[in-house]
Amino acid sequence: MKKVFLMMMVLMFLNIVVQAQKKSLKGSMPFKAPCTTLMGSALLPTAIDTTQGRSVANNDLIWENGDVILVKFMDDVGSQSLRNMIMQYAKSWEQYANITFKFVPDNTPVTNIRVKLGSRDDNLGHNSQLGIACNNVPQYLQTLNLDTSDFIDYKAYVEQYKKGGPFLEYLKRKGTNFNNYTYGDLYKDVVAFKDPNIKWNYSSMRGTTTHEFGHALGLLHEQSYPNGIKWNKDTVYKYYAKYQGWNKAKVDFNVLEASDIFYTNGTSYDPLSIMHYPVLAWQTLDGFTVGSNTELSDGDKKIIAALYPKDKKISELAVPKIQITNIDYGEIKTDNVKKGLLIYPSFDIQTSALLGTVYFVARLTTEDGMYYIPTTNENYSWNKMAATYVKMRLMPSTNTSFNKNGKKNLELFFPFKEMPDLKGQKVKVEFSVYQDDVVNNRYQKLTFNFLSSPVTVPGK
Ligand SMILES: [Zn+2]
């Protein structure tokens, strides 16, 4: 009996020591990770255009108006209540856009968008593929990452830490050393705690989720609006280098630069946009700031309604789009009877609701694939480089397979006699698809290309 009493006294004493030590928290609260959607990663290397301004969207990547986009969560991660909130925020776009995010069970084999709920440990951050670029991602990979540890209401756990509660009990149970206990330690412990009654920061969750689903609809970062913000570049570089480990190029790309790949959709700069990063006074030369936007702005509602109108079949901002998938090198052969190169690229092509004209182009390159070969031939040339091409009008909203399953339905022919003098030399053939973009008065919008293995030109 005495022993037990003594034990209790010791435990009480230890508890007092712990109580006395745990009052303070060192360091500062960790930052929420910024969105790391790469504006260029989903886009094509030879981006063209634009004129004045830009828009909040990449019109080349918007879905068809009225599309039902299939979305699933990956890997059985996330409680139903968390998923419900994320679905609700994603679907907030539907109120203004003629688009449906249809959430389907995790075991659905084919979906358009796949959400991976991660945490600080896996370092995936917050990001999304842009618009229909989601369709280019293999089914086993996610198209949208959300770091749910940024959605936790840490203030609630700081409260428990200071005043007691299940979280403090958990810390004691695992023998936490409260000397020099920092905010960083606390944030980590909160994630590890896996509170069954987790306290969420719903405005943070809403802001980030809505933002990422905005990317999934084809929207871009608003802070890139040209001359919208007078950045204090040096401090911005230092900040992102320190807290995100980003190099200058990444900061330029994600934060500072107004990309020239955007369409001008007649919008004006909207600092309230959900697609805007927070901007702090020290990041700008004139002290301009933008808060953490967590709700759709009037500007967001307007642009998304223009891109996906409910009262029209096709948006006025729509551009003809083609998507090319299932590419393989096809077949290239020298034909000594026809005396030329026969080129059979193999791919599937899908068109949007607008009629498009495409050029299937095969250009000769040097054996290393580094240089095009100049020509003076006017017929077998693409911008004065040796090439053969086919022009084709593609019907709207169709799927076509070329040179698949043993069928030969697209042939490009390059007669030897129309080539520059290449007798006995090895060349490669670069196959490209260009789109005639009449709406935006842009010629030759490259949609994709690939390079063959070397072939030898036998001579004329
Ligand atoms: Zn973003």
GROMACS .gro file of C-alpha atoms and ligand atoms in nm:
model
  461
    1MET     CA    1   0.000   0.000   0.000
    2LYS     CA    2   0.280   0.234   0.091
    3LYS     CA    3   0.454   0.147  -0.232
    4VAL     CA    4   0.150   0.240  -0.438
    5PHE     CA    5   0.115   0.565  -0.251
    6LEU     CA    6   0.480   0.643  -0.312
    7MET     CA    7   0.444   0.564  -0.682
    8MET     CA    8   0.147   0.798  -0.705
    9MET     CA    9   0.344   1.072  -0.537
   10VAL     CA   10   0.629   1.024  -0.782
   11LEU     CA   11   0.391   1.029  -1.080
   12MET     CA   12   0.221   1.343  -0.952
   13PHE     CA   13   0.556   1.509  -0.907
   14LEU     CA   14   0.663   1.409  -1.259
   15ASN     CA   15   0.337   1.543  -1.390
   16ILE     CA   16   0.399   1.878  -1.224
   17VAL     CA   17   0.743   1.890  -1.384
   18VAL     CA   18   0.592   1.813  -1.722
   19GLN     CA   19   0.319   2.072  -1.669
   20ALA     CA   20   0.578   2.330  -1.583
   21GLN     CA   21   0.787   2.252  -1.888
   22LYS     CA   22   0.521   2.226  -2.155
   23LYS     CA   23   0.387   2.580  -2.135
   24SER     CA   24   0.599   2.727  -2.408
   25LEU     CA   25   0.650   2.636  -2.771
   26LYS     CA   26   0.966   2.736  -2.948
   27GLY     CA   27   1.017   2.849  -3.302
   28SER     CA   28   0.746   2.972  -3.536
   29MET     CA   29   0.449   2.799  -3.693
   30PRO     CA   30   0.544   2.609  -4.009
   31PHE     CA   31   0.416   2.748  -4.338
   32LYS     CA   32   0.149   2.590  -4.545
   33ALA     CA   33   0.303   2.459  -4.867
   34PRO     CA   34   0.225   2.667  -5.176
   35CYS     CA   35   0.068   2.505  -5.478
   36THR     CA   36   0.334   2.344  -5.696
   37THR     CA   37   0.130   2.290  -6.008
   38LEU     CA   38   0.378   2.334  -6.290
   39MET     CA   39   0.230   2.554  -6.553
   40GLY     CA   40   0.451   2.417  -6.824
   41SER     CA   41   0.473   2.053  -6.732
   42ALA     CA   42   0.148   1.963  -6.895
   43LEU     CA   43   0.202   2.196  -7.185
   44LEU     CA   44   0.397   2.160  -7.497
   45PRO     CA   45   0.750   2.272  -7.553
   46THR     CA   46   0.682   2.500  -7.844
   47ALA     CA   47   0.425   2.729  -7.698
   48ILE     CA   48   0.313   3.015  -7.909
   49ASP     CA   49   0.123   3.339  -7.893
   50THR     CA   50   0.013   3.564  -7.709
   51THR     CA   51  -0.063   3.916  -7.751
   52GLN     CA   52  -0.170   4.142  -7.469
   53GLY     CA   53  -0.237   4.019  -7.125
   54ARG     CA   54  -0.328   3.660  -7.080
   55SER     CA   55  -0.608   3.486  -6.914
   56VAL     CA   56  -0.667   3.272  -6.617
   57ALA     CA   57  -0.695   2.969  -6.838
   58ASN     CA   58  -0.518   2.758  -7.087
   59ASN     CA   59  -0.794   2.724  -7.343
   60ASP     CA   60  -0.611   2.443  -7.516
   61LEU     CA   61  -0.664   2.227  -7.212
   62ILE     CA   62  -1.022   2.297  -7.114
   63TRP     CA   63  -1.265   2.008  -7.114
   64GLU     CA   64  -1.556   1.992  -7.352
   65ASN     CA   65  -1.845   2.201  -7.233
   66GLY     CA   66  -2.089   1.983  -7.039
   67ASP     CA   67  -1.838   1.707  -6.976
   68VAL     CA   68  -1.890   1.467  -6.688
   69ILE     CA   69  -1.543   1.425  -6.541
   70LEU     CA   70  -1.486   1.103  -6.349
   71VAL     CA   71  -1.294   1.155  -6.025
   72LYS     CA   72  -1.174   0.904  -5.769
   73PHE     CA   73  -0.965   0.901  -5.456
   74MET     CA   74  -0.661   0.676  -5.461
   75ASP     CA   75  -0.535   0.406  -5.230
   76ASP     CA   76  -0.831   0.397  -4.988
   77VAL     CA   77  -0.687   0.701  -4.810
   78GLY     CA   78  -0.900   0.953  -4.622
   79SER     CA   79  -1.202   0.924  -4.397
   80GLN     CA   80  -1.547   0.956  -4.550
   81SER     CA   81  -1.603   1.287  -4.373
   82LEU     CA   82  -1.279   1.431  -4.514
   83ARG     CA   83  -1.367   1.305  -4.859
   84ASN     CA   84  -1.713   1.457  -4.831
   85MET     CA   85  -1.564   1.799  -4.763
   86ILE     CA   86  -1.320   1.771  -5.054
   87MET     CA   87  -1.599   1.662  -5.288
   88GLN     CA   88  -1.811   1.953  -5.174
   89TYR     CA   89  -1.536   2.207  -5.239
   90ALA     CA   90  -1.450   2.056  -5.578
   91LYS     CA   91  -1.813   2.064  -5.678
   92SER     CA   92  -1.843   2.431  -5.584
   93TRP     CA   93  -1.723   2.503  -5.940
   94GLU     CA   94  -2.028   2.324  -6.079
   95GLN     CA   95  -2.256   2.601  -5.962
   96TYR     CA   96  -2.099   2.832  -6.222
   97ALA     CA   97  -1.954   2.592  -6.480
   98ASN     CA   98  -2.134   2.352  -6.708
   99ILE     CA   99  -1.924   2.066  -6.588
  100THR     CA  100  -1.977   1.775  -6.349
  101PHE     CA  101  -1.722   1.619  -6.119
  102LYS     CA  102  -1.858   1.270  -6.076
  103PHE     CA  103  -1.689   1.098  -5.784
  104VAL     CA  104  -1.672   0.725  -5.835
  105PRO     CA  105  -1.550   0.437  -5.613
  106ASP     CA  106  -1.175   0.393  -5.558
  107ASN     CA  107  -1.170   0.068  -5.753
  108THR     CA  108  -1.307   0.226  -6.073
  109PRO     CA  109  -1.051   0.123  -6.337
  110VAL     CA  110  -1.063   0.428  -6.565
  111THR     CA  111  -1.111   0.785  -6.444
  112ASN     CA  112  -1.013   1.133  -6.559
  113ILE     CA  113  -0.897   1.277  -6.227
  114ARG     CA  114  -0.735   1.082  -5.946
  115VAL     CA  115  -0.692   1.251  -5.609
  116LYS     CA  116  -0.409   1.142  -5.383
  117LEU     CA  117  -0.453   1.249  -5.023
  118GLY     CA  118  -0.100   1.280  -4.892
  119SER     CA  119   0.066   1.420  -4.586
  120ARG     CA  120   0.378   1.617  -4.508
  121ASP     CA  121   0.580   1.294  -4.493
  122ASP     CA  122   0.540   1.207  -4.860
  123ASN     CA  123   0.628   1.558  -4.973
  124LEU     CA  124   0.389   1.561  -5.268
  125GLY     CA  125   0.239   1.896  -5.177
  126HIS     CA  126  -0.060   2.048  -5.351
  127ASN     CA  127  -0.077   2.038  -5.728
  128SER     CA  128  -0.280   1.922  -6.025
  129GLN     CA  129  -0.252   1.846  -6.389
  130LEU     CA  130  -0.409   2.117  -6.601
  131GLY     CA  131  -0.745   2.039  -6.760
  132ILE     CA  132  -0.753   1.761  -7.015
  133ALA     CA  133  -0.381   1.697  -6.960
  134CYS     CA  134  -0.520   1.475  -6.681
  135ASN     CA  135  -0.611   1.232  -6.955
  136ASN     CA  136  -0.245   1.183  -7.044
  137VAL     CA  137  -0.159   1.047  -6.701
  138PRO     CA  138  -0.149   0.667  -6.666
  139GLN     CA  139  -0.437   0.527  -6.461
  140TYR     CA  140  -0.213   0.402  -6.180
  141LEU     CA  141  -0.089   0.756  -6.107
  142GLN     CA  142  -0.270   1.044  -5.944
  143THR     CA  143  -0.346   1.366  -6.131
  144LEU     CA  144  -0.408   1.580  -5.822
  145ASN     CA  145  -0.223   1.591  -5.490
  146LEU     CA  146  -0.356   1.735  -5.167
  147ASP     CA  147  -0.138   1.745  -4.858
  148THR     CA  148  -0.400   1.692  -4.588
  149SER     CA  149  -0.158   1.784  -4.310
  150ASP     CA  150  -0.204   2.142  -4.432
  151PHE     CA  151  -0.577   2.111  -4.364
  152ILE     CA  152  -0.540   2.042  -3.992
  153ASP     CA  153  -0.645   2.306  -3.743
  154TYR     CA  154  -0.315   2.322  -3.556
  155LYS     CA  155  -0.439   2.597  -3.328
  156ALA     CA  156  -0.677   2.347  -3.171
  157TYR     CA  157  -0.384   2.120  -3.092
  158VAL     CA  158  -0.172   2.404  -2.957
  159GLU     CA  159  -0.467   2.468  -2.723
  160GLN     CA  160  -0.470   2.103  -2.613
  161TYR     CA  161  -0.095   2.112  -2.569
  162LYS     CA  162  -0.123   2.409  -2.340
  163LYS     CA  163  -0.446   2.331  -2.157
  164GLY     CA  164  -0.474   1.953  -2.175
  165GLY     CA  165  -0.668   1.713  -2.390
  166PRO     CA  166  -0.629   1.386  -2.579
  167PHE     CA  167  -0.336   1.526  -2.780
  168LEU     CA  168  -0.141   1.614  -2.466
  169GLU     CA  169  -0.219   1.270  -2.324
  170TYR     CA  170  -0.083   1.118  -2.643
  171LEU     CA  171   0.237   1.321  -2.618
  172LYS     CA  172   0.287   1.212  -2.259
  173ARG     CA  173   0.216   0.849  -2.342
  174LYS     CA  174   0.485   0.841  -2.603
  175GLY     CA  175   0.731   1.005  -2.364
  176THR     CA  176   0.774   1.335  -2.546
  177ASN     CA  177   1.058   1.551  -2.424
  178PHE     CA  178   0.903   1.892  -2.368
  179ASN     CA  179   1.234   2.072  -2.338
  180ASN     CA  180   1.279   2.290  -2.644
  181TYR     CA  181   0.957   2.155  -2.791
  182THR     CA  182   0.892   2.353  -3.109
  183TYR     CA  183   0.596   2.430  -3.330
  184GLY     CA  184   0.763   2.212  -3.589
  185ASP     CA  185   0.768   1.921  -3.342
  186LEU     CA  186   0.405   1.982  -3.257
  187TYR     CA  187   0.296   1.986  -3.621
  188LYS     CA  188   0.473   1.654  -3.677
  189ASP     CA  189   0.321   1.503  -3.365
  190VAL     CA  190  -0.028   1.616  -3.465
  191VAL     CA  191   0.007   1.433  -3.796
  192ALA     CA  192   0.145   1.123  -3.621
  193PHE     CA  193  -0.133   1.137  -3.359
  194LYS     CA  194  -0.396   1.049  -3.623
  195ASP     CA  195  -0.674   1.193  -3.412
  196PRO     CA  196  -0.997   1.000  -3.472
  197ASN     CA  197  -1.180   1.326  -3.398
  198ILE     CA  198  -0.943   1.534  -3.603
  199LYS     CA  199  -0.997   1.910  -3.601
  200TRP     CA  200  -0.986   2.050  -3.953
  201ASN     CA  201  -0.915   2.400  -4.069
  202TYR     CA  202  -1.201   2.412  -4.317
  203SER     CA  203  -1.113   2.742  -4.479
  204SER     CA  204  -0.761   2.617  -4.557
  205MET     CA  205  -0.906   2.293  -4.693
  206ARG     CA  206  -1.161   2.480  -4.902
  207GLY     CA  207  -0.910   2.730  -5.042
  208THR     CA  208  -0.656   2.469  -5.149
  209THR     CA  209  -0.904   2.210  -5.275
  210THR     CA  210  -1.097   2.464  -5.480
  211HIS     CA  211  -0.769   2.602  -5.618
  212GLU     CA  212  -0.643   2.260  -5.727
  213PHE     CA  213  -0.971   2.165  -5.889
  214GLY     CA  214  -0.951   2.504  -6.065
  215HIS     CA  215  -0.625   2.380  -6.223
  216ALA     CA  216  -0.802   2.056  -6.310
  217LEU     CA  217  -1.052   2.267  -6.504
  218GLY     CA  218  -0.768   2.438  -6.692
  219LEU     CA  219  -0.722   2.752  -6.483
  220LEU     CA  220  -0.376   2.898  -6.426
  221HIS     CA  221  -0.217   3.103  -6.150
  222GLU     CA  222  -0.360   3.449  -6.123
  223GLN     CA  223  -0.046   3.609  -5.980
  224SER     CA  224   0.119   3.564  -6.318
  225TYR     CA  225  -0.098   3.837  -6.464
  226PRO     CA  226   0.145   4.068  -6.646
  227ASN     CA  227   0.223   4.375  -6.443
  228GLY     CA  228  -0.037   4.274  -6.189
  229ILE     CA  229   0.225   4.266  -5.918
  230LYS     CA  230   0.545   4.465  -5.883
  231TRP     CA  231   0.757   4.187  -5.737
  232ASN     CA  232   1.059   4.244  -5.520
  233LYS     CA  233   1.230   3.960  -5.700
  234ASP     CA  234   1.540   3.915  -5.486
  235THR     CA  235   1.347   3.863  -5.166
  236VAL     CA  236   1.103   3.630  -5.341
  237TYR     CA  237   1.387   3.410  -5.468
  238LYS     CA  238   1.542   3.398  -5.121
  239TYR     CA  239   1.212   3.314  -4.957
  240TYR     CA  240   1.125   3.021  -5.183
  241ALA     CA  241   1.484   2.894  -5.175
  242LYS     CA  242   1.476   2.891  -4.797
  243TYR     CA  243   1.131   2.747  -4.733
  244GLN     CA  244   1.061   2.536  -5.040
  245GLY     CA  245   1.408   2.465  -5.176
  246TRP     CA  246   1.303   2.606  -5.510
  247ASN     CA  247   1.565   2.736  -5.751
  248LYS     CA  248   1.531   3.059  -5.945
  249ALA     CA  249   1.382   2.894  -6.251
  250LYS     CA  250   1.109   2.728  -6.050
  251VAL     CA  251   1.022   3.053  -5.877
  252ASP     CA  252   1.015   3.233  -6.210
  253PHE     CA  253   0.790   2.968  -6.349
  254ASN     CA  254   0.547   2.921  -6.063
  255VAL     CA  255   0.539   3.262  -5.908
  256LEU     CA  256   0.679   3.548  -6.106
  257GLU     CA  257   0.653   3.502  -6.477
  258ALA     CA  258   0.363   3.591  -6.693
  259SER     CA  259   0.376   3.303  -6.929
  260ASP     CA  260   0.329   3.368  -7.296
  261ILE     CA  261   0.127   3.053  -7.340
  262PHE     CA  262  -0.192   3.187  -7.196
  263TYR     CA  263  -0.493   3.295  -7.388
  264THR     CA  264  -0.636   3.640  -7.348
  265ASN     CA  265  -0.986   3.585  -7.228
  266GLY     CA  266  -1.072   3.946  -7.168
  267THR     CA  267  -1.031   3.923  -6.794
  268SER     CA  268  -0.868   4.182  -6.579
  269TYR     CA  269  -0.629   4.114  -6.295
  270ASP     CA  270  -0.818   3.968  -6.001
  271PRO     CA  271  -0.632   3.973  -5.669
  272LEU     CA  272  -0.927   3.798  -5.504
  273SER     CA  273  -0.905   3.496  -5.734
  274ILE     CA  274  -0.890   3.153  -5.572
  275MET     CA  275  -0.609   3.090  -5.823
  276HIS     CA  276  -0.388   3.357  -5.665
  277TYR     CA  277  -0.100   3.279  -5.431
  278PRO     CA  278  -0.090   3.480  -5.112
  279VAL     CA  279   0.140   3.780  -5.155
  280LEU     CA  280   0.311   3.943  -4.860
  281ALA     CA  281   0.413   4.306  -4.843
  282TRP     CA  282   0.787   4.233  -4.840
  283GLN     CA  283   0.750   4.041  -5.168
  284THR     CA  284   0.643   4.352  -5.355
  285LEU     CA  285   0.811   4.681  -5.427
  286ASP     CA  286   0.504   4.885  -5.340
  287GLY     CA  287   0.384   4.696  -5.032
  288PHE     CA  288   0.092   4.543  -5.220
  289THR     CA  289  -0.053   4.232  -5.051
  290VAL     CA  290  -0.292   3.950  -5.130
  291GLY     CA  291  -0.437   3.733  -4.856
  292SER     CA  292  -0.501   3.360  -4.860
  293ASN     CA  293  -0.804   3.347  -5.083
  294THR     CA  294  -1.029   3.065  -4.979
  295GLU     CA  295  -1.345   3.131  -5.179
  296LEU     CA  296  -1.434   3.176  -5.543
  297SER     CA  297  -1.416   3.542  -5.643
  298ASP     CA  298  -1.661   3.710  -5.879
  299GLY     CA  299  -1.384   3.698  -6.137
  300ASP     CA  300  -1.342   3.321  -6.091
  301LYS     CA  301  -1.715   3.268  -6.133
  302LYS     CA  302  -1.716   3.480  -6.448
  303ILE     CA  303  -1.424   3.312  -6.623
  304ILE     CA  304  -1.533   2.959  -6.542
  305ALA     CA  305  -1.885   3.038  -6.665
  306ALA     CA  306  -1.737   3.175  -6.987
  307LEU     CA  307  -1.521   2.867  -7.039
  308TYR     CA  308  -1.803   2.626  -6.953
  309PRO     CA  309  -2.127   2.814  -7.031
  310LYS     CA  310  -2.457   2.673  -6.911
  311ASP     CA  311  -2.659   2.862  -7.171
  312LYS     CA  312  -2.458   2.767  -7.482
  313LYS     CA  313  -2.351   2.444  -7.635
  314ILE     CA  314  -2.000   2.564  -7.705
  315SER     CA  315  -1.807   2.834  -7.524
  316GLU     CA  316  -1.710   3.141  -7.722
  317LEU     CA  317  -1.365   3.092  -7.576
  318ALA     CA  318  -1.339   2.737  -7.703
  319VAL     CA  319  -1.060   2.662  -7.944
  320PRO     CA  320  -1.034   2.357  -8.167
  321LYS     CA  321  -0.839   2.100  -7.975
  322ILE     CA  322  -0.693   1.772  -8.065
  323GLN     CA  323  -0.559   1.514  -7.830
  324ILE     CA  324  -0.313   1.256  -7.945
  325THR     CA  325  -0.264   0.940  -7.743
  326ASN     CA  326  -0.125   0.588  -7.772
  327ILE     CA  327   0.164   0.707  -7.982
  328ASP     CA  328   0.418   0.465  -8.105
  329TYR     CA  329   0.685   0.495  -8.365
  330GLY     CA  330   0.491   0.317  -8.629
  331GLU     CA  331   0.681   0.215  -8.932
  332ILE     CA  332   0.927   0.387  -9.161
  333LYS     CA  333   1.065   0.207  -9.463
  334THR     CA  334   1.249   0.278  -9.781
  335ASP     CA  335   1.057   0.162 -10.087
  336ASN     CA  336   1.283   0.096 -10.383
  337VAL     CA  337   0.993   0.052 -10.625
  338LYS     CA  338   0.818   0.377 -10.538
  339LYS     CA  339   1.163   0.528 -10.476
  340GLY     CA  340   1.099   0.705 -10.154
  341LEU     CA  341   1.044   0.688  -9.781
  342LEU     CA  342   0.711   0.555  -9.659
  343ILE     CA  343   0.618   0.680  -9.315
  344TYR     CA  344   0.337   0.530  -9.107
  345PRO     CA  345   0.310   0.701  -8.767
  346SER     CA  346   0.080   0.527  -8.525
  347PHE     CA  347  -0.149   0.710  -8.281
  348ASP     CA  348  -0.507   0.786  -8.177
  349ILE     CA  349  -0.646   1.132  -8.230
  350GLN     CA  350  -0.947   1.283  -8.064
  351THR     CA  351  -1.108   1.609  -8.172
  352SER     CA  352  -1.310   1.861  -7.973
  353ALA     CA  353  -1.647   2.014  -8.054
  354LEU     CA  354  -1.492   2.249  -8.307
  355LEU     CA  355  -1.372   2.145  -8.647
  356GLY     CA  356  -0.997   2.148  -8.675
  357THR     CA  357  -0.746   2.132  -8.955
  358VAL     CA  358  -0.424   1.952  -8.892
  359TYR     CA  359  -0.100   1.897  -9.075
  360PHE     CA  360   0.076   1.566  -9.032
  361VAL     CA  361   0.436   1.656  -9.097
  362ALA     CA  362   0.742   1.435  -9.140
  363ARG     CA  363   1.069   1.627  -9.137
  364LEU     CA  364   1.413   1.488  -9.199
  365THR     CA  365   1.673   1.546  -8.931
  366THR     CA  366   2.040   1.468  -8.899
  367GLU     CA  367   2.126   1.124  -8.767
  368ASP     CA  368   2.158   1.254  -8.411
  369GLY     CA  369   1.813   1.413  -8.436
  370MET     CA  370   1.956   1.755  -8.353
  371TYR     CA  371   1.906   1.947  -8.677
  372TYR     CA  372   1.653   1.972  -8.953
  373ILE     CA  373   1.790   1.944  -9.304
  374PRO     CA  374   1.748   2.256  -9.519
  375THR     CA  375   1.601   2.227  -9.866
  376THR     CA  376   1.537   2.447 -10.166
  377ASN     CA  377   1.251   2.225 -10.281
  378GLU     CA  378   0.933   2.427 -10.244
  379ASN     CA  379   0.687   2.140 -10.239
  380TYR     CA  380   0.866   1.908 -10.000
  381SER     CA  381   0.944   2.162  -9.736
  382TRP     CA  382   0.815   2.283  -9.402
  383ASN     CA  383   0.958   2.626  -9.327
  384LYS     CA  384   1.241   2.561  -9.577
  385MET     CA  385   1.332   2.231  -9.412
  386ALA     CA  386   1.310   1.900  -9.598
  387ALA     CA  387   0.968   1.757  -9.518
  388THR     CA  388   0.660   1.588  -9.650
  389TYR     CA  389   0.316   1.651  -9.507
  390VAL     CA  390  -0.052   1.577  -9.533
  391LYS     CA  391  -0.324   1.829  -9.455
  392MET     CA  392  -0.640   1.688  -9.307
  393ARG     CA  393  -0.966   1.827  -9.179
  394LEU     CA  394  -1.085   1.636  -8.877
  395MET     CA  395  -1.452   1.607  -8.798
  396PRO     CA  396  -1.559   1.746  -8.459
  397SER     CA  397  -1.595   1.517  -8.159
  398THR     CA  398  -1.445   1.211  -8.319
  399ASN     CA  399  -1.190   0.949  -8.228
  400THR     CA  400  -0.968   0.809  -8.500
  401SER     CA  401  -0.690   0.556  -8.485
  402PHE     CA  402  -0.413   0.581  -8.741
  403ASN     CA  403  -0.200   0.285  -8.840
  404LYS     CA  404  -0.325   0.072  -8.553
  405ASN     CA  405  -0.409  -0.299  -8.543
  406GLY     CA  406  -0.246  -0.378  -8.873
  407LYS     CA  407  -0.448  -0.118  -9.060
  408LYS     CA  408  -0.260   0.135  -9.274
  409ASN     CA  409  -0.475   0.446  -9.302
  410LEU     CA  410  -0.220   0.726  -9.291
  411GLU     CA  411   0.079   0.727  -9.520
  412LEU     CA  412   0.331   1.001  -9.574
  413PHE     CA  413   0.549   0.959  -9.879
  414PHE     CA  414   0.880   1.135  -9.935
  415PRO     CA  415   1.026   1.065 -10.282
  416PHE     CA  416   1.405   1.042 -10.284
  417LYS     CA  417   1.420   1.273 -10.583
  418GLU     CA  418   1.252   1.552 -10.386
  419MET     CA  419   1.505   1.533 -10.103
  420PRO     CA  420   1.828   1.730 -10.076
  421ASP     CA  421   2.132   1.524 -10.171
  422LEU     CA  422   2.157   1.271  -9.890
  423LYS     CA  423   2.271   0.966 -10.079
  424GLY     CA  424   2.405   0.701  -9.841
  425GLN     CA  425   2.350   0.918  -9.535
  426LYS     CA  426   2.161   0.821  -9.226
  427VAL     CA  427   1.873   1.045  -9.126
  428LYS     CA  428   1.589   1.039  -8.878
  429VAL     CA  429   1.231   1.132  -8.943
  430GLU     CA  430   1.060   1.362  -8.698
  431PHE     CA  431   0.687   1.328  -8.712
  432SER     CA  432   0.480   1.623  -8.586
  433VAL     CA  433   0.119   1.726  -8.579
  434TYR     CA  434   0.043   2.092  -8.631
  435GLN     CA  435  -0.292   2.246  -8.589
  436ASP     CA  436  -0.427   2.536  -8.785
  437ASP     CA  437  -0.571   2.763  -8.519
  438VAL     CA  438  -0.794   2.993  -8.716
  439VAL     CA  439  -0.981   3.130  -8.416
  440ASN     CA  440  -0.670   3.282  -8.266
  441ASN     CA  441  -0.511   3.356  -8.598
  442ARG     CA  442  -0.223   3.131  -8.509
  443TYR     CA  443  -0.069   2.911  -8.766
  444GLN     CA  444   0.109   2.595  -8.688
  445LYS     CA  445   0.027   2.511  -8.337
  446LEU     CA  446   0.243   2.215  -8.257
  447THR     CA  447   0.061   1.949  -8.068
  448PHE     CA  448   0.321   1.681  -8.051
  449ASN     CA  449   0.617   1.523  -8.222
  450PHE     CA  450   0.846   1.225  -8.205
  451LEU     CA  451   1.160   1.104  -8.369
  452SER     CA  452   1.216   0.778  -8.555
  453SER     CA  453   1.519   0.557  -8.540
  454PRO     CA  454   1.774   0.625  -8.816
  455VAL     CA  455   1.713   0.523  -9.178
  456THR     CA  456   1.961   0.530  -9.463
  457VAL     CA  457   1.872   0.725  -9.777
  458PRO     CA  458   1.972   0.511 -10.075
  459GLY     CA  459   1.998   0.802 -10.321
  460LYS     CA  460   1.785   0.925 -10.609
  461ZN      ZN  461  -0.185   2.633  -5.812
   0.00000   0.00000   0.00000
